[in-house]
C-alpha positions as semicolon CSV with decimal commas, in nm:
position;residue;x (nm);y (nm);z (nm)
1;M;-1,221;-0,076;2,395
2;G;-1,049;-0,409;2,330
3;T;-0,806;-0,446;2,042
4;I;-1,022;-0,690;1,846
5;R;-1,339;-0,492;1,911
6;R;-1,171;-0,178;1,776
7;Y;-1,055;-0,364;1,468
8;L;-1,407;-0,493;1,408
9;Q;-1,519;-0,130;1,370
10;F;-1,321;-0,125;1,044
11;V;-1,463;-0,464;0,942
12;K;-1,827;-0,381;1,019
13;P;-1,901;-0,195;0,690
14;Y;-1,824;-0,519;0,501
15;S;-2,027;-0,757;0,720
16;K;-2,264;-0,854;0,435
17;E;-1,973;-0,941;0,208
18;I;-1,815;-1,147;0,487
19;V;-2,135;-1,346;0,544
20;G;-2,165;-1,407;0,169
21;T;-1,803;-1,523;0,149
22;I;-1,857;-1,763;0,442
23;L;-2,165;-1,910;0,272
24;I;-1,966;-1,962;-0,048
25;G;-1,692;-2,117;0,163
26;L;-1,937;-2,365;0,317
27;L;-2,004;-2,496;-0,032
28;K;-1,632;-2,519;-0,098
29;F;-1,558;-2,713;0,222
30;G;-1,888;-2,905;0,219
31;I;-1,834;-3,076;-0,115
32;P;-1,530;-3,283;0,000
33;L;-1,734;-3,408;0,299
34;L;-1,942;-3,611;0,055
35;F;-1,645;-3,818;-0,063
36;P;-1,617;-4,058;0,239
37;L;-1,992;-4,127;0,216
38;V;-1,959;-4,200;-0,154
39;L;-1,666;-4,432;-0,084
40;M;-1,867;-4,610;0,186
41;Y;-2,156;-4,653;-0,057
42;V;-1,926;-4,786;-0,330
43;I;-1,769;-5,044;-0,093
44;D;-2,080;-5,159;0,097
45;D;-2,360;-5,108;-0,158
46;I;-2,188;-5,168;-0,491
47;I;-1,876;-5,384;-0,448
48;N;-1,981;-5,601;-0,154
49;T;-2,324;-5,692;-0,298
50;D;-2,478;-5,967;-0,513
51;M;-2,542;-5,731;-0,808
52;S;-2,416;-5,829;-1,150
53;S;-2,103;-5,662;-1,278
54;D;-2,307;-5,462;-1,532
55;E;-2,531;-5,327;-1,258
56;Q;-2,229;-5,250;-1,040
57;L;-2,060;-5,063;-1,326
58;S;-2,380;-4,873;-1,406
59;Q;-2,410;-4,761;-1,044
60;L;-2,040;-4,669;-1,039
61;Y;-2,072;-4,459;-1,356
62;W;-2,359;-4,258;-1,205
63;I;-2,176;-4,204;-0,877
64;V;-1,845;-4,101;-1,036
65;G;-2,022;-3,884;-1,295
66;G;-2,214;-3,699;-1,026
67;M;-1,899;-3,642;-0,822
68;A;-1,713;-3,526;-1,133
69;V;-1,978;-3,259;-1,192
70;L;-1,938;-3,140;-0,834
71;F;-1,557;-3,134;-0,836
72;I;-1,494;-3,018;-1,194
73;V;-1,790;-2,792;-1,275
74;L;-1,919;-2,655;-0,944
75;R;-1,620;-2,642;-0,709
76;P;-1,371;-2,430;-0,921
77;P;-1,595;-2,119;-0,951
78;V;-1,691;-2,157;-0,583
79;E;-1,320;-2,162;-0,487
80;Y;-1,246;-1,865;-0,715
81;Y;-1,516;-1,639;-0,569
82;R;-1,433;-1,743;-0,211
83;Q;-1,068;-1,646;-0,258
84;Y;-1,151;-1,328;-0,452
85;F;-1,404;-1,190;-0,204
86;A;-1,188;-1,284;0,097
87;Q;-0,892;-1,089;-0,045
88;W;-1,119;-0,805;-0,160
89;I;-1,260;-0,758;0,190
90;G;-0,915;-0,783;0,352
91;N;-0,765;-0,521;0,120
92;K;-1,061;-0,285;0,162
93;V;-1,020;-0,300;0,541
94;L;-0,646;-0,227;0,508
95;F;-0,724;0,066;0,278
96;D;-0,958;0,215;0,540
97;I;-0,707;0,168;0,824
98;R;-0,417;0,320;0,630
99;D;-0,638;0,607;0,517
100;Q;-0,727;0,686;0,879
101;L;-0,363;0,645;0,987
102;F;-0,247;0,896;0,726
103;T;-0,506;1,144;0,850
104;H;-0,372;1,077;1,200
105;I;-0,011;1,124;1,086
106;Q;-0,093;1,467;0,943
107;K;-0,242;1,580;1,275
108;L;0,048;1,473;1,496
109;S;0,268;1,759;1,611
110;L;0,631;1,821;1,524
111;R;0,709;1,738;1,886
112;F;0,601;1,380;1,813
113;Y;0,816;1,354;1,499
114;S;1,119;1,493;1,676
115;N;1,109;1,190;1,908
116;R;1,029;0,917;1,651
117;K;1,216;0,752;1,366
118;V;1,049;0,783;1,028
119;G;1,123;0,419;0,949
120;E;0,938;0,300;1,260
121;I;0,629;0,501;1,165
122;I;0,641;0,354;0,813
123;S;0,673;0,005;0,965
124;R;0,352;0,057;1,162
125;V;0,158;0,187;0,863
126;I;0,284;-0,070;0,612
127;H;0,407;-0,389;0,784
128;D;0,183;-0,399;1,092
129;V;-0,132;-0,299;0,905
130;E;-0,058;-0,565;0,639
131;Q;-0,027;-0,829;0,913
132;T;-0,376;-0,748;1,040
133;K;-0,533;-0,851;0,708
134;N;-0,497;-1,213;0,813
135;F;-0,743;-1,147;1,094
136;V;-1,015;-1,082;0,836
137;I;-0,926;-1,368;0,603
138;T;-0,831;-1,622;0,868
139;G;-1,015;-1,512;1,179
140;L;-1,347;-1,401;1,033
141;M;-1,370;-1,651;0,749
142;N;-1,140;-1,953;0,752
143;I;-1,183;-2,027;1,123
144;W;-1,561;-2,024;1,091
145;L;-1,540;-2,245;0,784
146;D;-1,310;-2,488;0,965
147;L;-1,540;-2,492;1,268
148;A;-1,839;-2,551;1,043
149;T;-1,652;-2,836;0,872
150;I;-1,575;-2,991;1,211
151;V;-1,940;-2,966;1,325
152;I;-2,075;-3,116;1,001
153;A;-1,815;-3,394;1,012
154;I;-1,909;-3,481;1,374
155;I;-2,281;-3,492;1,286
156;I;-2,213;-3,730;0,996
157;M;-1,982;-3,942;1,214
158;L;-2,246;-3,965;1,490
159;N;-2,488;-4,105;1,232
160;L;-2,228;-4,361;1,127
161;N;-2,116;-4,476;1,475
162;V;-2,163;-4,301;1,808
163;W;-1,887;-4,486;1,995
164;L;-1,626;-4,422;1,730
165;T;-1,726;-4,055;1,729
166;L;-1,673;-4,029;2,104
167;V;-1,328;-4,185;2,061
168;A;-1,255;-3,939;1,777
169;I;-1,334;-3,629;1,986
170;S;-1,179;-3,759;2,309
171;M;-0,861;-3,555;2,246
172;F;-1,044;-3,223;2,203
173;P;-0,995;-3,109;2,568
174;F;-0,618;-3,167;2,543
175;Y;-0,614;-2,972;2,217
176;G;-0,796;-2,676;2,377
177;F;-0,561;-2,671;2,678
178;S;-0,253;-2,675;2,452
179;I;-0,382;-2,380;2,249
180;K;-0,458;-2,173;2,559
181;F;-0,121;-2,249;2,721
182;F;0,102;-2,172;2,425
183;Y;-0,065;-1,878;2,253
184;Q;-0,067;-1,633;2,541
185;K;0,313;-1,612;2,533
186;L;0,323;-1,631;2,153
187;R;0,132;-1,301;2,129
188;E;0,392;-1,120;2,344
189;L;0,681;-1,275;2,148
190;T;0,516;-1,161;1,824
191;R;0,483;-0,804;1,954
192;V;0,851;-0,795;2,061
193;R;0,964;-0,932;1,724
194;S;0,760;-0,668;1,536
195;Q;0,920;-0,392;1,744
196;A;1,267;-0,530;1,670
197;L;1,184;-0,529;1,299
198;A;1,061;-0,169;1,325
199;D;1,393;-0,074;1,488
200;V;1,584;-0,228;1,196
201;Q;1,364;-0,045;0,946
202;G;1,397;0,288;1,128
203;H;1,778;0,258;1,147
204;L;1,800;0,153;0,782
205;H;1,584;0,446;0,668
206;E;1,808;0,697;0,846
207;R;2,130;0,545;0,713
208;V;2,005;0,530;0,355
209;Q;1,914;0,900;0,377
210;G;2,255;0,981;0,529
211;M;2,469;0,760;0,302
212;S;2,670;1,061;0,182
213;V;2,772;1,138;0,543
214;I;2,873;0,775;0,608
215;R;3,094;0,769;0,299
216;S;3,242;1,112;0,354
217;F;3,369;1,001;0,697
218;A;3,465;0,652;0,572
219;N;3,244;0,500;0,844
220;E;3,123;0,199;0,645
221;D;3,275;-0,058;0,884
222;Y;3,137;0,117;1,192
223;E;2,790;0,147;1,040
224;Q;2,804;-0,218;0,933
225;G;2,853;-0,305;1,298
226;Q;2,568;-0,078;1,408
227;F;2,331;-0,235;1,157
228;A;2,449;-0,586;1,252
229;K;2,370;-0,506;1,617
230;R;2,007;-0,418;1,538
231;N;1,971;-0,692;1,279
232;G;2,110;-0,940;1,533
233;N;1,856;-0,824;1,790
234;F;1,578;-0,890;1,540
235;L;1,727;-1,234;1,465
236;T;1,728;-1,318;1,837
237;R;1,364;-1,209;1,875
238;A;1,264;-1,393;1,559
239;L;1,433;-1,714;1,679
240;D;1,264;-1,683;2,020
241;H;0,932;-1,655;1,838
242;T;1,021;-1,946;1,607
243;R;1,132;-2,165;1,897
244;W;0,808;-2,117;2,088
245;N;0,604;-2,156;1,771
246;A;0,779;-2,485;1,697
247;K;0,701;-2,611;2,049
248;T;0,339;-2,520;1,993
249;F;0,315;-2,714;1,668
250;A;0,500;-3,012;1,813
251;V;0,263;-3,046;2,109
252;V;-0,061;-2,966;1,930
253;N;0,014;-3,189;1,630
254;T;0,103;-3,475;1,864
255;V;-0,239;-3,436;2,026
256;T;-0,415;-3,435;1,688
257;D;-0,212;-3,737;1,569
258;I;-0,310;-3,956;1,865
259;A;-0,684;-3,941;1,791
260;P;-0,669;-4,107;1,442
261;L;-0,458;-4,389;1,589
262;L;-0,721;-4,448;1,859
263;V;-1,001;-4,447;1,601
264;L;-0,811;-4,682;1,370
265;F;-0,758;-4,928;1,658
266;V;-1,120;-4,921;1,780
267;A;-1,269;-4,929;1,428
268;A;-1,049;-5,225;1,329
269;Y;-1,144;-5,401;1,653
270;F;-1,516;-5,352;1,579
271;A;-1,469;-5,472;1,219
272;I;-1,281;-5,785;1,332
273;Q;-1,563;-5,856;1,577
274;G;-1,810;-5,821;1,291
275;N;-1,980;-5,515;1,444
276;L;-1,872;-5,270;1,175
277;E;-1,890;-5,280;0,796
278;I;-1,570;-5,226;0,600
279;G;-1,721;-4,932;0,409
280;V;-1,826;-4,761;0,731
281;M;-1,479;-4,816;0,878
282;T;-1,315;-4,672;0,567
283;A;-1,545;-4,370;0,566
284;F;-1,483;-4,311;0,935
285;V;-1,107;-4,317;0,894
286;L;-1,140;-4,066;0,609
287;Y;-1,361;-3,846;0,822
288;M;-1,086;-3,833;1,082
289;E;-0,880;-3,637;0,831
290;R;-1,184;-3,414;0,765
291;L;-1,212;-3,364;1,141
292;Y;-0,849;-3,315;1,244
293;G;-0,735;-3,148;0,921
294;P;-0,936;-2,835;1,011
295;L;-0,808;-2,865;1,369
296;R;-0,451;-2,856;1,242
297;R;-0,541;-2,559;1,025
298;L;-0,679;-2,397;1,338
299;V;-0,331;-2,431;1,490
300;N;-0,190;-2,238;1,193
301;S;-0,481;-1,996;1,218
302;S;-0,411;-1,942;1,588
303;T;-0,049;-1,852;1,505
304;V;-0,162;-1,615;1,231
305;L;-0,427;-1,458;1,454
306;T;-0,175;-1,414;1,735
307;Q;0,055;-1,227;1,495
308;S;-0,240;-1,025;1,366
309;V;-0,355;-0,923;1,714
310;A;0,003;-0,829;1,813
311;S;0,019;-0,610;1,501
312;M;-0,321;-0,462;1,588
313;D;-0,183;-0,369;1,930
314;R;0,100;-0,176;1,761
315;V;-0,132;-0,012;1,506
316;F;-0,377;0,109;1,771
317;E;-0,094;0,215;2,002
318;F;0,019;0,446;1,722
319;M;-0,338;0,551;1,646
320;D;-0,382;0,649;2,013
321;E;-0,094;0,899;2,005
322;S;-0,247;1,223;2,130
323;Y;-0,242;1,550;1,938
324;D;-0,045;1,835;2,095
325;I;-0,206;2,083;1,858
326;Q;-0,585;2,064;1,828
327;D;-0,865;2,297;1,738
328;A;-1,026;2,449;2,046
329;K;-1,397;2,394;2,094
330;G;-1,575;2,651;1,878
331;A;-1,253;2,748;1,696
332;K;-1,306;3,024;1,440
333;E;-1,197;3,027;1,078
334;L;-0,933;3,291;1,006
335;K;-1,054;3,511;0,720
336;N;-0,978;3,857;0,580
337;V;-0,641;3,884;0,752
338;R;-0,483;4,229;0,790
339;G;-0,166;4,078;0,938
340;E;-0,125;4,250;1,275
341;V;0,067;4,009;1,501
342;E;0,136;4,047;1,872
343;F;0,343;3,839;2,114
344;K;0,233;3,888;2,476
345;E;0,477;3,759;2,740
346;V;0,537;3,440;2,541
347;S;0,735;3,160;2,709
348;F;0,802;2,814;2,573
349;T;0,966;2,485;2,674
350;Y;0,971;2,163;2,475
351;N;0,914;1,958;2,790
352;N;0,778;2,087;3,119
353;D;1,093;2,009;3,314
354;D;1,334;2,153;3,055
355;K;1,502;2,490;3,064
356;P;1,283;2,754;2,890
357;I;1,369;2,816;2,525
358;L;1,178;3,146;2,527
359;A;1,100;3,364;2,828
360;D;0,851;3,655;2,844
361;V;0,883;3,764;2,480
362;S;0,658;4,061;2,405
363;L;0,644;4,222;2,061
364;H;0,389;4,412;1,854
365;V;0,408;4,385;1,474
366;P;0,172;4,614;1,276
367;A;0,016;4,479;0,955
368;G;0,251;4,491;0,656
369;E;0,565;4,542;0,864
370;T;0,886;4,338;0,818
371;V;1,049;4,215;1,137
372;A;1,388;4,041;1,147
373;F;1,506;3,821;1,434
374;V;1,882;3,799;1,488
375;G;2,115;3,660;1,750
376;M;2,349;3,374;1,830
377;S;2,256;3,019;1,729
378;G;2,040;2,842;1,986
379;G;1,892;3,167;2,112
380;G;1,533;3,071;2,025
381;K;1,474;3,259;1,697
382;S;1,349;2,962;1,493
383;T;1,145;2,838;1,787
384;L;0,972;3,175;1,814
385;I;0,858;3,184;1,453
386;S;0,749;2,817;1,467
387;L;0,491;2,924;1,726
388;I;0,314;3,153;1,475
389;P;0,169;2,869;1,259
390;R;0,122;2,661;1,581
391;F;0,378;2,396;1,502
392;Y;0,403;2,416;1,880
393;D;0,184;2,593;2,133
394;V;0,315;2,851;2,376
395;T;0,379;2,727;2,730
396;S;0,250;3,056;2,865
397;G;0,150;3,390;2,723
398;E;-0,036;3,454;2,399
399;I;0,019;3,511;2,028
400;S;-0,258;3,697;1,847
401;I;-0,334;3,781;1,485
402;D;-0,560;4,082;1,428
403;G;-0,641;4,071;1,799
404;M;-0,745;3,701;1,801
405;D;-0,555;3,444;2,009
406;I;-0,427;3,192;1,753
407;R;-0,524;2,905;1,989
408;N;-0,888;3,001;1,927
409;L;-0,846;2,975;1,550
410;A;-0,890;2,663;1,336
411;V;-0,536;2,538;1,278
412;R;-0,576;2,473;0,904
413;S;-0,725;2,817;0,841
414;L;-0,437;2,973;1,037
415;R;-0,167;2,792;0,841
416;D;-0,347;2,867;0,516
417;K;-0,274;3,236;0,578
418;I;0,098;3,183;0,644
419;G;0,370;3,116;0,384
420;M;0,702;2,972;0,495
421;V;1,042;2,958;0,328
422;L;1,297;2,765;0,534
423;Q;1,669;2,704;0,511
424;D;1,609;2,337;0,425
425;N;1,287;2,329;0,226
426;I;1,152;1,983;0,151
427;L;1,079;1,898;-0,211
428;F;0,894;1,579;-0,296
429;S;1,012;1,324;-0,553
430;D;0,766;1,457;-0,808
431;S;0,776;1,707;-1,093
432;V;0,878;2,071;-1,055
433;K;0,521;2,170;-1,139
434;M;0,368;1,951;-0,866
435;N;0,616;2,082;-0,608
436;I;0,517;2,440;-0,688
437;K;0,150;2,339;-0,677
438;M;0,194;2,245;-0,311
439;G;0,117;2,614;-0,252
440;K;-0,217;2,585;-0,436
441;P;-0,305;2,234;-0,563
442;E;-0,586;2,359;-0,789
443;A;-0,366;2,619;-0,966
444;T;-0,353;2,634;-1,346
445;D;-0,030;2,587;-1,540
446;E;-0,027;2,958;-1,619
447;E;-0,047;3,046;-1,249
448;V;0,242;2,808;-1,180
449;I;0,456;2,977;-1,446
450;Q;0,373;3,323;-1,312
451;A;0,475;3,215;-0,962
452;A;0,800;3,070;-1,096
453;R;0,877;3,394;-1,281
454;A;0,817;3,594;-0,964
455;A;1,058;3,365;-0,778
456;N;1,330;3,401;-1,046
457;A;1,290;3,029;-1,116
458;H;1,128;3,016;-1,462
459;E;1,453;3,050;-1,654
460;F;1,637;2,758;-1,494
461;I;1,320;2,541;-1,495
462;T;1,281;2,577;-1,872
463;E;1,643;2,466;-1,914
464;L;1,577;2,138;-1,729
465;E;1,541;1,818;-1,931
466;T;1,160;1,824;-1,946
467;G;1,095;2,171;-1,806
468;Y;0,818;2,190;-1,547
469;D;0,757;1,814;-1,579
470;T;1,112;1,727;-1,467
471;E;1,122;1,489;-1,171
472;V;1,335;1,646;-0,895
473;G;1,419;1,325;-0,705
474;E;1,380;1,257;-0,333
475;R;1,407;1,583;-0,133
476;G;1,498;1,759;-0,462
477;V;1,833;1,582;-0,490
478;K;1,865;1,662;-0,862
479;L;1,857;2,038;-0,800
480;S;2,108;2,277;-0,647
481;G;2,040;2,448;-0,314
482;G;1,953;2,776;-0,484
483;Q;1,718;2,607;-0,731
484;K;1,535;2,427;-0,451
485;Q;1,493;2,754;-0,263
486;R;1,351;2,932;-0,567
487;I;1,094;2,653;-0,616
488;A;1,005;2,681;-0,247
489;I;0,958;3,057;-0,292
490;A;0,751;3,000;-0,607
491;R;0,500;2,788;-0,418
492;V;0,466;3,065;-0,157
493;F;0,403;3,316;-0,439
494;L;0,137;3,077;-0,566
495;K;-0,020;3,050;-0,220
496;N;-0,022;3,431;-0,188
497;P;-0,057;3,446;0,194
498;P;-0,089;3,768;0,398
499;I;0,179;3,660;0,650
500;L;0,529;3,539;0,558
501;V;0,797;3,356;0,756
502;F;1,156;3,328;0,626
503;D;1,383;3,112;0,841
504;E;1,743;3,164;0,725
505;A;1,622;3,121;0,367
506;T;1,952;3,234;0,210
507;S;2,217;3,147;0,469
508;A;2,344;2,828;0,301
509;L;2,365;2,965;-0,055
510;D;2,635;3,111;-0,272
511;L;2,630;3,485;-0,343
512;E;2,476;3,454;-0,692
513;S;2,192;3,231;-0,572
514;E;2,143;3,457;-0,270
515;Q;2,104;3,758;-0,497
516;Y;1,835;3,587;-0,709
517;I;1,652;3,470;-0,398
518;Q;1,683;3,799;-0,209
519;E;1,527;3,981;-0,504
520;A;1,236;3,733;-0,505
521;L;1,192;3,759;-0,128
522;D;1,185;4,139;-0,143
523;V;0,905;4,127;-0,403
524;L;0,719;3,861;-0,205
525;A;0,737;4,054;0,124
526;R;0,594;4,374;-0,024
527;D;0,272;4,478;0,158
528;R;0,274;4,163;0,375
529;T;0,354;4,106;0,741
530;T;0,692;3,936;0,725
531;F;0,909;3,762;0,982
532;I;1,271;3,691;0,896
533;V;1,527;3,484;1,083
534;A;1,858;3,592;0,935
535;H;2,216;3,480;0,973
536;R;2,362;3,734;0,732
537;L;2,275;4,066;0,889
538;S;2,351;4,258;0,569
539;T;2,031;4,110;0,418
540;I;1,796;4,258;0,679
541;T;1,925;4,616;0,725
542;S;1,614;4,754;0,553
543;A;1,370;4,572;0,784
544;D;1,114;4,789;0,965
545;K;1,224;4,638;1,294
546;I;1,517;4,421;1,399
547;V;1,478;4,216;1,718
548;V;1,785;4,075;1,891
549;I;1,716;3,753;2,084
550;D;1,964;3,609;2,331
551;S;1,898;3,302;2,550
552;G;1,526;3,317;2,473
553;R;1,479;3,684;2,562
554;V;1,445;4,004;2,362
555;V;1,752;4,213;2,448
556;E;1,731;4,484;2,178
557;A;1,479;4,604;1,921
558;G;1,476;4,884;1,666
559;T;1,579;4,976;1,313
560;H;1,929;4,902;1,183
561;K;2,030;5,263;1,235
562;E;1,890;5,275;1,589
563;L;2,057;4,950;1,695
564;M;2,392;5,050;1,550
565;S;2,381;5,376;1,745
566;M;2,321;5,180;2,067
567;H;2,658;4,998;2,034
568;G;2,505;4,688;2,193
569;T;2,473;4,323;2,094
570;Y;2,351;4,398;1,739
571;H;2,636;4,644;1,676
572;K;2,885;4,381;1,786
573;L;2,733;4,105;1,566
574;Y;2,710;4,331;1,263
575;S;3,064;4,461;1,301
576;V;3,208;4,110;1,333
577;Q;3,028;3,998;1,014
578;Q;3,137;4,304;0,820
579;F;3,497;4,242;0,927
580;E;3,475;3,874;0,821
581;E;3,328;3,963;0,484
């Protein structure tokens, strides 16, 4: 489907409003078309006549009074409603597009986000979508109004003088050729410029988030150069676009300036020969502005439309990103979960040609059991648990819950039954209460407080400036690491899922915070199937099963006591940590 045709699908629901706005616009643009005729009448039928001065003044009063009513009483409300409805329709279309894009964003896999800059995605949703609004206002309204103005002006001019009209429109073919020649390249230049701007925005977003790192390494000068490089690239693309745009205006405006000169010469020649009345000549010259004024606006409109279509290309390119994780046909809702989980010869690679991250992992986890995954960094532990909620899909093999392949389950119902506490939990720049409510948006305040108590978070929350209504800042910047973790645990308590996943939830905390959090995690894991990725092995010695993963494979599995007696990889890791502590 073509870009414009796809965009019109968003415009279609507002077709009645668009037609109404165009009709109102015809009144707005039609009223000024009367002025040259009135001027012609005043010159030829009032001034250049044998009427007495009183009769001339009387006629003049009526004419001016009538025009005053049109321009002062009728035209202002017409202009107001034309502008209002045009902007209303444009903003409604943008609302619908952004709404669909956000739905799309939430369905894209983590694989997509690992290869994209956040700032570039934001640029597509905000900047590029905003640019497309001009297609509605300019392309679907103003262009039609300008074309209607041109047609009406030509009809009036034909009634005044056919030969002068033919002279007036003689430059139209040159105008059309100029537009076709210049605007094909302008669209590509606009697309390239928008991408360069997205690169600047993506780089800026990352650097603003990592400002503490830049300052800690005293890299301000280096980063200034990196930003200047991308900003300079955008400047080059913008100047390329500006240069071509300027050429377009220079050529097209020259074409539209020649026609009035031709008309002025021919009209004056006819008047000197006595074949044209002065009033008609004056009206005709004024109509040239009514004719070529809209044509010049069409040049601007063509530039705007070219930018809009280039932005549409980028919006729909993003909208066409495929989903790695989708519900299978006939996917079942996951209900009444016992929590039995089984990995059957699971293998995984991020890209087909990459080295496998996991290879033939098989593991049976009975309902309610706690399983800990340990091993060296990069072994595949976090990747393995990210397969359970289908953040990624297995490359081969199968993961089942209560005997059902998770790929045959509706993704949202699957994730609804899983609670996750990560090493770096994301908090939103909202209140403490709203961050806890992420676990259950419809929860009451009392339920929120109970969840916070269970997570050992209630005490420190009540000591904050405004308690549960305290804004935590972007990514929870106003809270300590331990406080953020306890809020993250509180929202899992509130969610109350049958399956839990803890990915190094305490590894980056001090001992006091770790104690508070470990107590909360122990309570939370009671009677639930729990998966733990642990760095500190002393925290998982009581797990029902400990699985050692090395280079994507299970090399040992058993209880702490069993693994220690084997004097293998686990015994070595545990002994080293105990010695270090």
